[in-house]
Amino acid sequence: MSELWDTLTTGLIASLVFIAVSYFFWKRYDRPTPLMIERQEEKARLKEEQQTWREVEARMRAENEEAEHKAAYERRKAEERSRSLVPEATQVSDAWKSLGVSAPESATFEAKGDDANAGLRPVDQTAMSEEVASDDDVLNAADLVQVRQDKGVQSGAEEPDWELIEKLDEIAKKDEIVVPDVPEAPDLDAVVAEKNTLDSPQNQPENNPGTTWGLSEGEDVWTDAPSEEE
């Protein structure tokens, strides 16, 4: 029994070793050949070409459908225009002849009496416009009128001295005219009233003849006044 287990164990270990070795060689050397690589590239190229041709065919199909719709629309419009046109007289007469009937005469309408729309038509009012004044007398004048024309700005003209102009402007702004203080004019009415008040007899002092100055004989009035020299 023990020999059987030894044999099974040895076989299992050997199989695992062989599996590992085969996997290593498969990963190492199992690669596509150049022929297989070329075939794969050819398949990829054909797939891309098929996709491109499908897109081109779809675009051409859409363009054809659009052109067909446009042509059908143009044909329908042409038929509508042809139906709206009045047929020629020869075609109408041929149609009546094919039916075995003589062509009826076209009806004509003649206006009788005055035109009812005469009042609605525009009227020529050129005669009612103002007369244009004639200027022949000006052209036939003996002495021609000379028109004075000032010279324009010349390119070679000298430019003004802007610095001098700015300085003069600053000086003119700095010059301030000082006006002296003028006293106000007196009120003449008040002055006259005050003068009349002073000249009235009530405000004048009364003359007392008995009033005497308390000065003795030989006494100078200016003795007590200080001298100018002092």
mmCIF file of C-alpha atoms in Angstrom:
data_model
loop_
_atom_site.group_PDB
_atom_site.id
_atom_site.type_symbol
_atom_site.label_atom_id
_atom_site.label_comp_id
_atom_site.label_asym_id
_atom_site.label_seq_id
_atom_site.Cartn_x
_atom_site.Cartn_y
_atom_site.Cartn_z
ATOM 1 C CA MET A 1 0.000 0.000 0.000
ATOM 2 C CA SER A 2 2.823 2.312 0.844
ATOM 3 C CA GLU A 3 4.453 1.608 -2.507
ATOM 4 C CA LEU A 4 1.236 2.654 -4.276
ATOM 5 C CA TRP A 5 1.147 5.988 -2.466
ATOM 6 C CA ASP A 6 4.807 6.559 -3.232
ATOM 7 C CA THR A 7 4.175 5.908 -6.913
ATOM 8 C CA LEU A 8 1.170 8.222 -7.058
ATOM 9 C CA THR A 9 3.011 10.966 -5.219
ATOM 10 C CA THR A 10 6.028 10.673 -7.502
ATOM 11 C CA GLY A 11 3.815 10.775 -10.621
ATOM 12 C CA LEU A 12 1.932 13.832 -9.344
ATOM 13 C CA ILE A 13 5.138 15.721 -8.614
ATOM 14 C CA ALA A 14 6.590 14.802 -12.015
ATOM 15 C CA SER A 15 3.420 15.913 -13.813
ATOM 16 C CA LEU A 16 3.478 19.272 -12.060
ATOM 17 C CA VAL A 17 7.112 19.751 -13.052
ATOM 18 C CA PHE A 18 6.380 18.897 -16.683
ATOM 19 C CA ILE A 19 3.384 21.261 -16.725
ATOM 20 C CA ALA A 20 5.521 24.128 -15.435
ATOM 21 C CA VAL A 21 8.270 23.450 -17.981
ATOM 22 C CA SER A 22 5.814 23.248 -20.871
ATOM 23 C CA TYR A 23 4.115 26.498 -19.825
ATOM 24 C CA PHE A 24 7.497 28.226 -19.705
ATOM 25 C CA PHE A 25 8.428 27.053 -23.192
ATOM 26 C CA TRP A 26 4.967 27.970 -24.529
ATOM 27 C CA LYS A 27 5.226 31.544 -23.224
ATOM 28 C CA ARG A 28 8.807 31.842 -24.406
ATOM 29 C CA TYR A 29 8.655 30.411 -27.900
ATOM 30 C CA ASP A 30 4.978 30.224 -28.896
ATOM 31 C CA ARG A 31 4.827 33.398 -31.109
ATOM 32 C CA PRO A 32 3.162 34.064 -34.495
ATOM 33 C CA THR A 33 5.199 33.529 -37.597
ATOM 34 C CA PRO A 34 5.793 36.343 -40.142
ATOM 35 C CA LEU A 35 3.168 34.797 -42.389
ATOM 36 C CA MET A 36 0.585 34.925 -39.630
ATOM 37 C CA ILE A 37 1.505 38.541 -38.818
ATOM 38 C CA GLU A 38 1.111 39.540 -42.487
ATOM 39 C CA ARG A 39 -2.236 37.811 -42.658
ATOM 40 C CA GLN A 40 -3.480 39.658 -39.556
ATOM 41 C CA GLU A 41 -2.368 42.997 -41.004
ATOM 42 C CA GLU A 42 -4.122 42.190 -44.272
ATOM 43 C CA LYS A 43 -7.334 41.417 -42.400
ATOM 44 C CA ALA A 44 -7.148 44.725 -40.499
ATOM 45 C CA ARG A 45 -6.519 46.661 -43.724
ATOM 46 C CA LEU A 46 -9.443 44.987 -45.482
ATOM 47 C CA LYS A 47 -11.684 45.781 -42.540
ATOM 48 C CA GLU A 48 -10.742 49.478 -42.670
ATOM 49 C CA GLU A 49 -11.334 49.588 -46.447
ATOM 50 C CA GLN A 50 -14.739 47.993 -46.068
ATOM 51 C CA GLN A 51 -15.698 50.551 -43.436
ATOM 52 C CA THR A 52 -14.522 53.398 -45.675
ATOM 53 C CA TRP A 53 -16.452 52.089 -48.686
ATOM 54 C CA ARG A 54 -19.583 51.699 -46.583
ATOM 55 C CA GLU A 55 -19.349 55.361 -45.540
ATOM 56 C CA VAL A 56 -18.785 56.469 -49.155
ATOM 57 C CA GLU A 57 -21.740 54.428 -50.390
ATOM 58 C CA ALA A 58 -24.002 55.834 -47.658
ATOM 59 C CA ARG A 59 -22.984 59.400 -48.552
ATOM 60 C CA MET A 60 -23.535 58.800 -52.281
ATOM 61 C CA ARG A 61 -26.916 57.226 -51.570
ATOM 62 C CA ALA A 62 -27.956 60.281 -49.524
ATOM 63 C CA GLU A 63 -26.798 62.635 -52.299
ATOM 64 C CA ASN A 64 -28.735 60.662 -54.919
ATOM 65 C CA GLU A 65 -31.886 60.762 -52.825
ATOM 66 C CA GLU A 66 -31.521 64.505 -52.333
ATOM 67 C CA ALA A 67 -30.980 65.026 -56.077
ATOM 68 C CA GLU A 68 -34.060 62.927 -56.872
ATOM 69 C CA HIS A 69 -36.202 64.929 -54.445
ATOM 70 C CA LYS A 70 -34.927 68.181 -55.942
ATOM 71 C CA ALA A 71 -35.587 66.995 -59.513
ATOM 72 C CA ALA A 72 -39.116 65.889 -58.575
ATOM 73 C CA TYR A 73 -39.762 69.291 -56.997
ATOM 74 C CA GLU A 74 -38.488 71.099 -60.105
ATOM 75 C CA ARG A 75 -40.668 68.929 -62.367
ATOM 76 C CA ARG A 76 -43.725 69.628 -60.239
ATOM 77 C CA LYS A 77 -43.073 73.375 -60.312
ATOM 78 C CA ALA A 78 -42.557 73.275 -64.091
ATOM 79 C CA GLU A 79 -45.858 71.458 -64.539
ATOM 80 C CA GLU A 80 -47.644 74.005 -62.377
ATOM 81 C CA ARG A 81 -46.131 76.877 -64.386
ATOM 82 C CA SER A 82 -47.082 75.233 -67.688
ATOM 83 C CA ARG A 83 -50.648 74.765 -66.477
ATOM 84 C CA SER A 84 -50.907 78.393 -65.445
ATOM 85 C CA LEU A 85 -49.881 79.639 -68.932
ATOM 86 C CA VAL A 86 -52.595 80.509 -71.443
ATOM 87 C CA PRO A 87 -52.511 78.133 -74.436
ATOM 88 C CA GLU A 88 -51.852 79.565 -77.874
ATOM 89 C CA ALA A 89 -54.695 80.330 -80.277
ATOM 90 C CA THR A 90 -53.595 77.603 -82.730
ATOM 91 C CA GLN A 91 -53.720 74.963 -80.017
ATOM 92 C CA VAL A 92 -57.172 76.137 -78.937
ATOM 93 C CA SER A 93 -58.484 76.050 -82.509
ATOM 94 C CA ASP A 94 -57.029 72.575 -83.065
ATOM 95 C CA ALA A 95 -58.728 71.395 -79.890
ATOM 96 C CA TRP A 96 -62.089 72.760 -81.031
ATOM 97 C CA LYS A 97 -61.625 71.163 -84.455
ATOM 98 C CA SER A 98 -60.830 67.810 -82.893
ATOM 99 C CA LEU A 99 -64.143 68.046 -81.061
ATOM 100 C CA GLY A 100 -65.953 68.923 -84.310
ATOM 101 C CA VAL A 101 -67.038 72.333 -83.015
ATOM 102 C CA SER A 102 -66.145 75.671 -84.498
ATOM 103 C CA ALA A 103 -64.060 77.886 -82.308
ATOM 104 C CA PRO A 104 -66.146 80.568 -80.585
ATOM 105 C CA GLU A 105 -65.283 84.175 -81.226
ATOM 106 C CA SER A 106 -63.525 86.006 -78.463
ATOM 107 C CA ALA A 107 -65.718 88.525 -76.688
ATOM 108 C CA THR A 108 -64.668 92.163 -76.898
ATOM 109 C CA PHE A 109 -65.754 94.884 -74.566
ATOM 110 C CA GLU A 110 -66.154 98.455 -75.726
ATOM 111 C CA ALA A 111 -66.459 101.297 -73.282
ATOM 112 C CA LYS A 112 -69.505 103.434 -73.850
ATOM 113 C CA GLY A 113 -69.793 106.946 -72.541
ATOM 114 C CA ASP A 114 -67.286 108.696 -70.299
ATOM 115 C CA ASP A 115 -64.445 106.960 -68.564
ATOM 116 C CA ALA A 116 -65.499 106.199 -64.992
ATOM 117 C CA ASN A 117 -61.883 106.119 -63.804
ATOM 118 C CA ALA A 118 -60.889 109.445 -65.328
ATOM 119 C CA GLY A 119 -60.991 111.139 -61.929
ATOM 120 C CA LEU A 120 -58.632 108.562 -60.434
ATOM 121 C CA ARG A 121 -55.881 108.997 -63.016
ATOM 122 C CA PRO A 122 -52.982 111.332 -62.207
ATOM 123 C CA VAL A 123 -53.227 114.851 -63.587
ATOM 124 C CA ASP A 124 -50.330 116.710 -65.156
ATOM 125 C CA GLN A 125 -49.654 119.627 -62.799
ATOM 126 C CA THR A 126 -46.461 120.928 -64.353
ATOM 127 C CA ALA A 127 -48.200 124.139 -65.439
ATOM 128 C CA MET A 128 -49.238 124.837 -61.825
ATOM 129 C CA SER A 129 -45.686 124.787 -60.523
ATOM 130 C CA GLU A 130 -43.783 127.990 -59.847
ATOM 131 C CA GLU A 131 -42.054 129.610 -62.775
ATOM 132 C CA VAL A 132 -38.303 129.277 -62.775
ATOM 133 C CA ALA A 133 -36.543 132.632 -62.674
ATOM 134 C CA SER A 134 -34.295 133.257 -65.655
ATOM 135 C CA ASP A 135 -30.646 134.163 -65.030
ATOM 136 C CA ASP A 136 -29.831 135.364 -68.545
ATOM 137 C CA ASP A 137 -29.440 138.958 -67.334
ATOM 138 C CA VAL A 138 -26.664 137.872 -64.968
ATOM 139 C CA LEU A 139 -24.798 136.045 -67.721
ATOM 140 C CA ASN A 140 -25.105 139.029 -70.070
ATOM 141 C CA ALA A 141 -23.659 141.512 -67.539
ATOM 142 C CA ALA A 142 -20.845 143.722 -68.863
ATOM 143 C CA ASP A 143 -18.678 143.627 -65.727
ATOM 144 C CA LEU A 144 -18.164 140.207 -64.304
ATOM 145 C CA VAL A 145 -18.311 139.863 -60.557
ATOM 146 C CA GLN A 146 -15.045 138.810 -58.997
ATOM 147 C CA VAL A 147 -15.310 136.485 -56.066
ATOM 148 C CA ARG A 148 -12.671 136.836 -53.376
ATOM 149 C CA GLN A 149 -11.293 133.585 -52.105
ATOM 150 C CA ASP A 150 -9.101 133.473 -49.040
ATOM 151 C CA LYS A 151 -6.012 131.364 -49.112
ATOM 152 C CA GLY A 152 -6.231 128.139 -47.248
ATOM 153 C CA VAL A 153 -3.848 126.814 -44.684
ATOM 154 C CA GLN A 154 -0.474 126.311 -46.288
ATOM 155 C CA SER A 155 1.790 123.478 -45.291
ATOM 156 C CA GLY A 156 4.854 125.751 -45.051
ATOM 157 C CA ALA A 157 3.262 128.322 -42.703
ATOM 158 C CA GLU A 158 5.055 128.984 -39.422
ATOM 159 C CA GLU A 159 3.443 127.608 -36.308
ATOM 160 C CA PRO A 160 2.705 130.020 -33.450
ATOM 161 C CA ASP A 161 4.891 130.068 -30.365
ATOM 162 C CA TRP A 162 2.742 127.993 -28.037
ATOM 163 C CA GLU A 163 5.106 128.469 -25.064
ATOM 164 C CA LEU A 164 4.785 132.262 -25.286
ATOM 165 C CA ILE A 165 1.012 131.988 -25.557
ATOM 166 C CA GLU A 166 0.854 129.777 -22.447
ATOM 167 C CA LYS A 167 3.056 132.202 -20.459
ATOM 168 C CA LEU A 168 0.891 135.182 -21.432
ATOM 169 C CA ASP A 169 -2.196 133.226 -20.432
ATOM 170 C CA GLU A 170 -0.680 132.428 -17.011
ATOM 171 C CA ILE A 171 0.286 136.097 -16.468
ATOM 172 C CA ALA A 172 -3.207 137.229 -17.415
ATOM 173 C CA LYS A 173 -4.711 134.777 -14.927
ATOM 174 C CA LYS A 174 -2.350 135.871 -12.113
ATOM 175 C CA ASP A 175 -3.027 139.610 -12.525
ATOM 176 C CA GLU A 176 -5.722 140.489 -10.024
ATOM 177 C CA ILE A 177 -7.106 144.016 -9.961
ATOM 178 C CA VAL A 178 -7.255 145.174 -6.330
ATOM 179 C CA VAL A 179 -10.154 147.524 -5.791
ATOM 180 C CA PRO A 180 -9.652 149.886 -2.779
ATOM 181 C CA ASP A 181 -12.268 149.971 -0.069
ATOM 182 C CA VAL A 182 -14.692 152.771 -0.845
ATOM 183 C CA PRO A 183 -16.640 154.126 2.120
ATOM 184 C CA GLU A 184 -20.349 153.950 1.944
ATOM 185 C CA ALA A 185 -22.219 157.105 1.027
ATOM 186 C CA PRO A 186 -23.892 158.796 4.035
ATOM 187 C CA ASP A 187 -27.628 158.968 4.366
ATOM 188 C CA LEU A 188 -28.475 162.555 3.367
ATOM 189 C CA ASP A 189 -31.908 162.468 4.965
ATOM 190 C CA ALA A 190 -30.448 161.436 8.333
ATOM 191 C CA VAL A 191 -27.745 164.141 8.120
ATOM 192 C CA VAL A 192 -30.287 166.868 7.309
ATOM 193 C CA ALA A 193 -32.564 165.729 10.149
ATOM 194 C CA GLU A 194 -29.672 165.744 12.622
ATOM 195 C CA LYS A 195 -28.599 169.228 11.501
ATOM 196 C CA ASN A 196 -32.119 170.583 11.908
ATOM 197 C CA THR A 197 -32.268 169.091 15.380
ATOM 198 C CA LEU A 198 -29.016 170.798 16.389
ATOM 199 C CA ASP A 199 -30.083 174.151 14.921
ATOM 200 C CA SER A 200 -33.389 174.189 16.793
ATOM 201 C CA PRO A 201 -33.617 176.852 19.647
ATOM 202 C CA GLN A 202 -34.433 174.217 22.269
ATOM 203 C CA ASN A 203 -30.990 172.647 21.984
ATOM 204 C CA GLN A 204 -29.054 175.944 22.056
ATOM 205 C CA PRO A 205 -27.578 176.901 25.545
ATOM 206 C CA GLU A 206 -29.037 179.966 27.303
ATOM 207 C CA ASN A 207 -26.740 183.047 27.770
ATOM 208 C CA ASN A 208 -26.495 183.984 31.489
ATOM 209 C CA PRO A 209 -25.213 187.557 31.782
ATOM 210 C CA GLY A 210 -24.473 187.105 35.454
ATOM 211 C CA THR A 211 -22.047 184.336 34.951
ATOM 212 C CA THR A 212 -18.481 185.488 35.547
ATOM 213 C CA TRP A 213 -15.248 183.678 35.391
ATOM 214 C CA GLY A 214 -13.584 183.174 38.729
ATOM 215 C CA LEU A 215 -10.315 184.894 37.712
ATOM 216 C CA SER A 216 -8.595 187.656 39.594
ATOM 217 C CA GLU A 217 -6.986 190.614 38.046
ATOM 218 C CA GLY A 218 -3.683 189.901 36.330
ATOM 219 C CA GLU A 219 -4.232 186.126 36.390
ATOM 220 C CA ASP A 220 -3.579 184.434 33.073
ATOM 221 C CA VAL A 221 -6.090 181.932 31.834
ATOM 222 C CA TRP A 222 -3.384 179.736 30.261
ATOM 223 C CA THR A 223 -1.159 179.540 33.344
ATOM 224 C CA ASP A 224 -2.463 176.114 34.301
ATOM 225 C CA ALA A 225 -2.269 174.733 30.744
ATOM 226 C CA PRO A 226 0.843 172.697 30.040
ATOM 227 C CA SER A 227 3.261 174.191 27.596
ATOM 228 C CA GLU A 228 4.022 172.549 24.325
ATOM 229 C CA GLU A 229 7.697 172.403 25.116
ATOM 230 C CA GLU A 230 7.050 170.368 28.244
#
